[in-house]
mmCIF file of C-alpha atoms in Angstrom:
data_model
loop_
_atom_site.group_PDB
_atom_site.id
_atom_site.type_symbol
_atom_site.label_atom_id
_atom_site.label_comp_id
_atom_site.label_asym_id
_atom_site.label_seq_id
_atom_site.Cartn_x
_atom_site.Cartn_y
_atom_site.Cartn_z
ATOM 1 C CA UNK A 1 -1.150 -14.948 8.511
ATOM 2 C CA UNK A 2 -3.513 -12.899 6.316
ATOM 3 C CA UNK A 3 -1.029 -12.134 3.570
ATOM 4 C CA UNK A 4 -2.751 -14.447 1.047
ATOM 5 C CA UNK A 5 -4.942 -11.447 0.196
ATOM 6 C CA UNK A 6 -1.884 -9.606 -1.165
ATOM 7 C CA UNK A 7 -1.863 -11.795 -4.270
ATOM 8 C CA UNK A 8 -5.302 -10.416 -5.142
ATOM 9 C CA UNK A 9 -4.274 -6.756 -5.089
ATOM 10 C CA UNK A 10 -4.277 -5.170 -8.557
ATOM 11 C CA UNK A 11 -1.183 -3.059 -7.793
ATOM 12 C CA UNK A 12 2.267 -4.080 -8.887
ATOM 13 C CA UNK A 13 5.849 -3.067 -8.156
ATOM 14 C CA UNK A 14 6.353 0.596 -7.305
ATOM 15 C CA UNK A 15 2.681 1.377 -6.680
ATOM 16 C CA UNK A 16 1.748 -1.359 -4.199
ATOM 17 C CA UNK A 17 1.865 0.155 -0.727
ATOM 18 C CA UNK A 18 1.118 -2.914 1.398
ATOM 19 C CA UNK A 19 3.858 -5.003 3.019
ATOM 20 C CA UNK A 20 1.940 -7.003 5.604
ATOM 21 C CA UNK A 21 -1.611 -7.648 6.785
ATOM 22 C CA UNK A 22 -1.612 -8.500 10.501
ATOM 23 C CA UNK A 23 -5.388 -8.502 11.120
ATOM 24 C CA UNK A 24 -8.210 -9.105 8.682
ATOM 25 C CA UNK A 25 -11.860 -9.725 9.518
ATOM 26 C CA UNK A 26 -15.260 -8.732 8.177
ATOM 27 C CA UNK A 27 -15.152 -5.654 10.409
ATOM 28 C CA UNK A 28 -11.560 -4.388 10.217
ATOM 29 C CA UNK A 29 -8.104 -4.626 8.749
ATOM 30 C CA UNK A 30 -4.662 -3.749 10.094
ATOM 31 C CA UNK A 31 -1.593 -3.639 7.893
ATOM 32 C CA UNK A 32 1.713 -1.889 7.460
ATOM 33 C CA UNK A 33 4.036 -0.464 4.882
ATOM 34 C CA UNK A 34 7.621 0.776 5.070
ATOM 35 C CA UNK A 35 8.361 3.726 2.811
ATOM 36 C CA UNK A 36 11.296 2.886 0.546
ATOM 37 C CA UNK A 37 14.191 5.352 0.629
ATOM 38 C CA UNK A 38 14.511 5.138 -3.163
ATOM 39 C CA UNK A 39 10.793 5.573 -3.960
ATOM 40 C CA UNK A 40 10.160 7.551 -7.157
ATOM 41 C CA UNK A 41 8.200 10.332 -5.427
ATOM 42 C CA UNK A 42 11.069 11.420 -3.147
ATOM 43 C CA UNK A 43 13.288 12.614 -5.985
ATOM 44 C CA UNK A 44 11.528 15.974 -6.301
ATOM 45 C CA UNK A 45 9.419 16.120 -3.122
ATOM 46 C CA UNK A 46 11.373 17.940 -1.792
ATOM 47 C CA UNK A 47 14.878 18.143 -3.266
ATOM 48 C CA UNK A 48 17.436 17.679 -0.505
ATOM 49 C CA UNK A 49 14.720 17.196 2.146
ATOM 50 C CA UNK A 50 12.413 14.341 1.041
ATOM 51 C CA UNK A 51 8.954 14.137 2.608
ATOM 52 C CA UNK A 52 6.231 11.641 1.715
ATOM 53 C CA UNK A 53 3.509 13.412 -0.304
ATOM 54 C CA UNK A 54 0.040 13.472 1.253
ATOM 55 C CA UNK A 55 -1.382 11.809 -1.832
ATOM 56 C CA UNK A 56 0.926 8.811 -1.226
ATOM 57 C CA UNK A 57 -0.122 8.618 2.444
ATOM 58 C CA UNK A 58 -3.745 8.725 1.273
ATOM 59 C CA UNK A 59 -3.011 5.939 -1.229
ATOM 60 C CA UNK A 60 -1.425 3.773 1.485
ATOM 61 C CA UNK A 61 -4.503 4.295 3.666
ATOM 62 C CA UNK A 62 -6.806 3.470 0.761
ATOM 63 C CA UNK A 63 -4.924 0.343 -0.337
ATOM 64 C CA UNK A 64 -4.760 -1.186 3.142
ATOM 65 C CA UNK A 65 -7.881 0.294 4.673
ATOM 66 C CA UNK A 66 -10.306 0.061 1.795
ATOM 67 C CA UNK A 67 -9.038 -2.157 -1.036
ATOM 68 C CA UNK A 68 -7.684 -5.030 1.107
ATOM 69 C CA UNK A 69 -10.871 -5.110 3.180
ATOM 70 C CA UNK A 70 -13.086 -4.761 0.109
ATOM 71 C CA UNK A 71 -11.409 -7.623 -1.737
ATOM 72 C CA UNK A 72 -11.601 -9.774 1.404
ATOM 73 C CA UNK A 73 -15.337 -9.091 1.693
ATOM 74 C CA UNK A 74 -15.904 -9.804 -2.011
ATOM 75 C CA UNK A 75 -13.982 -13.076 -1.863
ATOM 76 C CA UNK A 76 -16.095 -14.200 1.113
ATOM 77 C CA UNK A 77 -19.291 -13.487 -0.836
ATOM 78 C CA UNK A 78 -20.448 -16.781 -2.363
ATOM 79 C CA UNK A 79 -22.337 -14.874 -5.088
ATOM 80 C CA UNK A 80 -19.107 -13.293 -6.309
ATOM 81 C CA UNK A 81 -17.426 -15.442 -8.968
ATOM 82 C CA UNK A 82 -13.749 -14.574 -8.807
ATOM 83 C CA UNK A 83 -11.873 -16.036 -11.767
ATOM 84 C CA UNK A 84 -8.928 -13.841 -12.691
ATOM 85 C CA UNK A 85 -6.787 -11.725 -10.379
ATOM 86 C CA UNK A 86 -6.641 -9.012 -13.033
ATOM 87 C CA UNK A 87 -10.408 -8.609 -12.997
ATOM 88 C CA UNK A 88 -10.752 -6.486 -9.844
ATOM 89 C CA UNK A 89 -10.650 -2.734 -10.250
ATOM 90 C CA UNK A 90 -10.846 -0.568 -7.095
ATOM 91 C CA UNK A 91 -12.402 2.876 -7.367
ATOM 92 C CA UNK A 92 -12.017 5.371 -4.556
ATOM 93 C CA UNK A 93 -15.193 7.424 -4.514
ATOM 94 C CA UNK A 94 -14.463 9.799 -1.634
ATOM 95 C CA UNK A 95 -12.005 10.626 1.095
ATOM 96 C CA UNK A 96 -11.934 13.073 3.952
ATOM 97 C CA UNK A 97 -8.417 12.952 5.402
ATOM 98 C CA UNK A 98 -6.690 15.046 8.061
ATOM 99 C CA UNK A 99 -2.897 14.939 8.395
ATOM 100 C CA UNK A 100 -1.060 15.400 11.701
ATOM 101 C CA UNK A 101 2.579 14.406 11.094
ATOM 102 C CA UNK A 102 4.992 14.078 8.205
ATOM 103 C CA UNK A 103 6.389 10.719 7.130
ATOM 104 C CA UNK A 104 9.990 10.460 6.016
ATOM 105 C CA UNK A 105 11.715 7.935 3.747
ATOM 106 C CA UNK A 106 12.378 4.654 5.520
ATOM 107 C CA UNK A 107 9.593 5.061 8.068
ATOM 108 C CA UNK A 108 7.114 2.270 8.739
ATOM 109 C CA UNK A 109 3.424 3.170 9.023
ATOM 110 C CA UNK A 110 0.533 1.079 10.264
ATOM 111 C CA UNK A 111 -2.990 1.459 8.918
ATOM 112 C CA UNK A 112 -6.042 0.489 10.956
ATOM 113 C CA UNK A 113 -9.413 0.488 9.232
ATOM 114 C CA UNK A 114 -12.851 -0.180 10.692
ATOM 115 C CA UNK A 115 -15.780 -0.882 8.424
ATOM 116 C CA UNK A 116 -18.668 1.542 8.718
ATOM 117 C CA UNK A 117 -20.796 -0.254 6.125
ATOM 118 C CA UNK A 118 -20.608 -2.507 3.106
ATOM 119 C CA UNK A 119 -23.781 -2.575 1.030
ATOM 120 C CA UNK A 120 -24.785 -2.379 -2.609
ATOM 121 C CA UNK A 121 -21.133 -2.895 -3.509
ATOM 122 C CA UNK A 122 -19.946 0.209 -1.667
ATOM 123 C CA UNK A 123 -17.562 0.091 1.282
ATOM 124 C CA UNK A 124 -17.102 2.917 3.756
ATOM 125 C CA UNK A 125 -14.361 2.783 6.406
ATOM 126 C CA UNK A 126 -12.873 4.927 9.140
ATOM 127 C CA UNK A 127 -9.097 4.727 8.602
ATOM 128 C CA UNK A 128 -6.155 5.773 10.787
ATOM 129 C CA UNK A 129 -2.438 5.786 10.017
ATOM 130 C CA UNK A 130 0.076 5.508 12.867
ATOM 131 C CA UNK A 131 3.851 5.833 12.874
ATOM 132 C CA UNK A 132 6.181 3.334 14.576
ATOM 133 C CA UNK A 133 5.716 5.208 17.884
ATOM 134 C CA UNK A 134 1.946 4.623 17.544
ATOM 135 C CA UNK A 135 1.396 8.366 17.063
ATOM 136 C CA UNK A 136 -1.378 9.485 14.726
ATOM 137 C CA UNK A 137 -0.121 10.492 11.275
ATOM 138 C CA UNK A 138 -3.480 10.821 9.519
ATOM 139 C CA UNK A 139 -7.108 9.812 9.843
ATOM 140 C CA UNK A 140 -10.184 9.969 7.708
ATOM 141 C CA UNK A 141 -13.247 8.446 6.163
ATOM 142 C CA UNK A 142 -12.795 6.513 2.912
ATOM 143 C CA UNK A 143 -15.458 5.222 0.545
ATOM 144 C CA UNK A 144 -15.142 3.189 -2.589
ATOM 145 C CA UNK A 145 -16.241 0.308 -4.713
ATOM 146 C CA UNK A 146 -14.390 -2.606 -6.220
ATOM 147 C CA UNK A 147 -15.654 -3.451 -9.659
ATOM 148 C CA UNK A 148 -15.228 -6.782 -11.339
ATOM 149 C CA UNK A 149 -14.290 -6.187 -14.953
ATOM 150 C CA UNK A 150 -14.104 -8.692 -17.747
ATOM 151 C CA UNK A 151 -10.542 -9.112 -18.941
ATOM 152 C CA UNK A 152 -10.443 -10.048 -22.606
ATOM 153 C CA UNK A 153 -7.421 -11.866 -23.911
ATOM 154 C CA UNK A 154 -6.991 -10.932 -27.539
#
């Protein structure tokens, strides 16, 4: 339904943490990601008892809750001239995240983000992550900007 936005994400392969976007509007986004059992970060975190690192949970929240919504808002802006999918560069400027549950390999998480404001190129969102039982895993406030950079082919 809203998965066309995935082709605009600057992340590739092992560092793209978005599987599906189920809701996308100017005010909010909802998407999900299933943690892969063979993800690179489980090898040593923790040996014999893998747990998803908080920094990865934060990244999932940022990619779905901030970057997807930010790119959507930029693409809707008629003043924004989008030419090359490699020309968008997201920058997370601040987070304030609280964690409530651990996430294990193979678990599916859902991210729900509600826009607080989008002005002067800066987006601020309240973001929640839920597990498959709809229990709160993490929540927080995320801010960032998405810069358009000139890609030079040499």
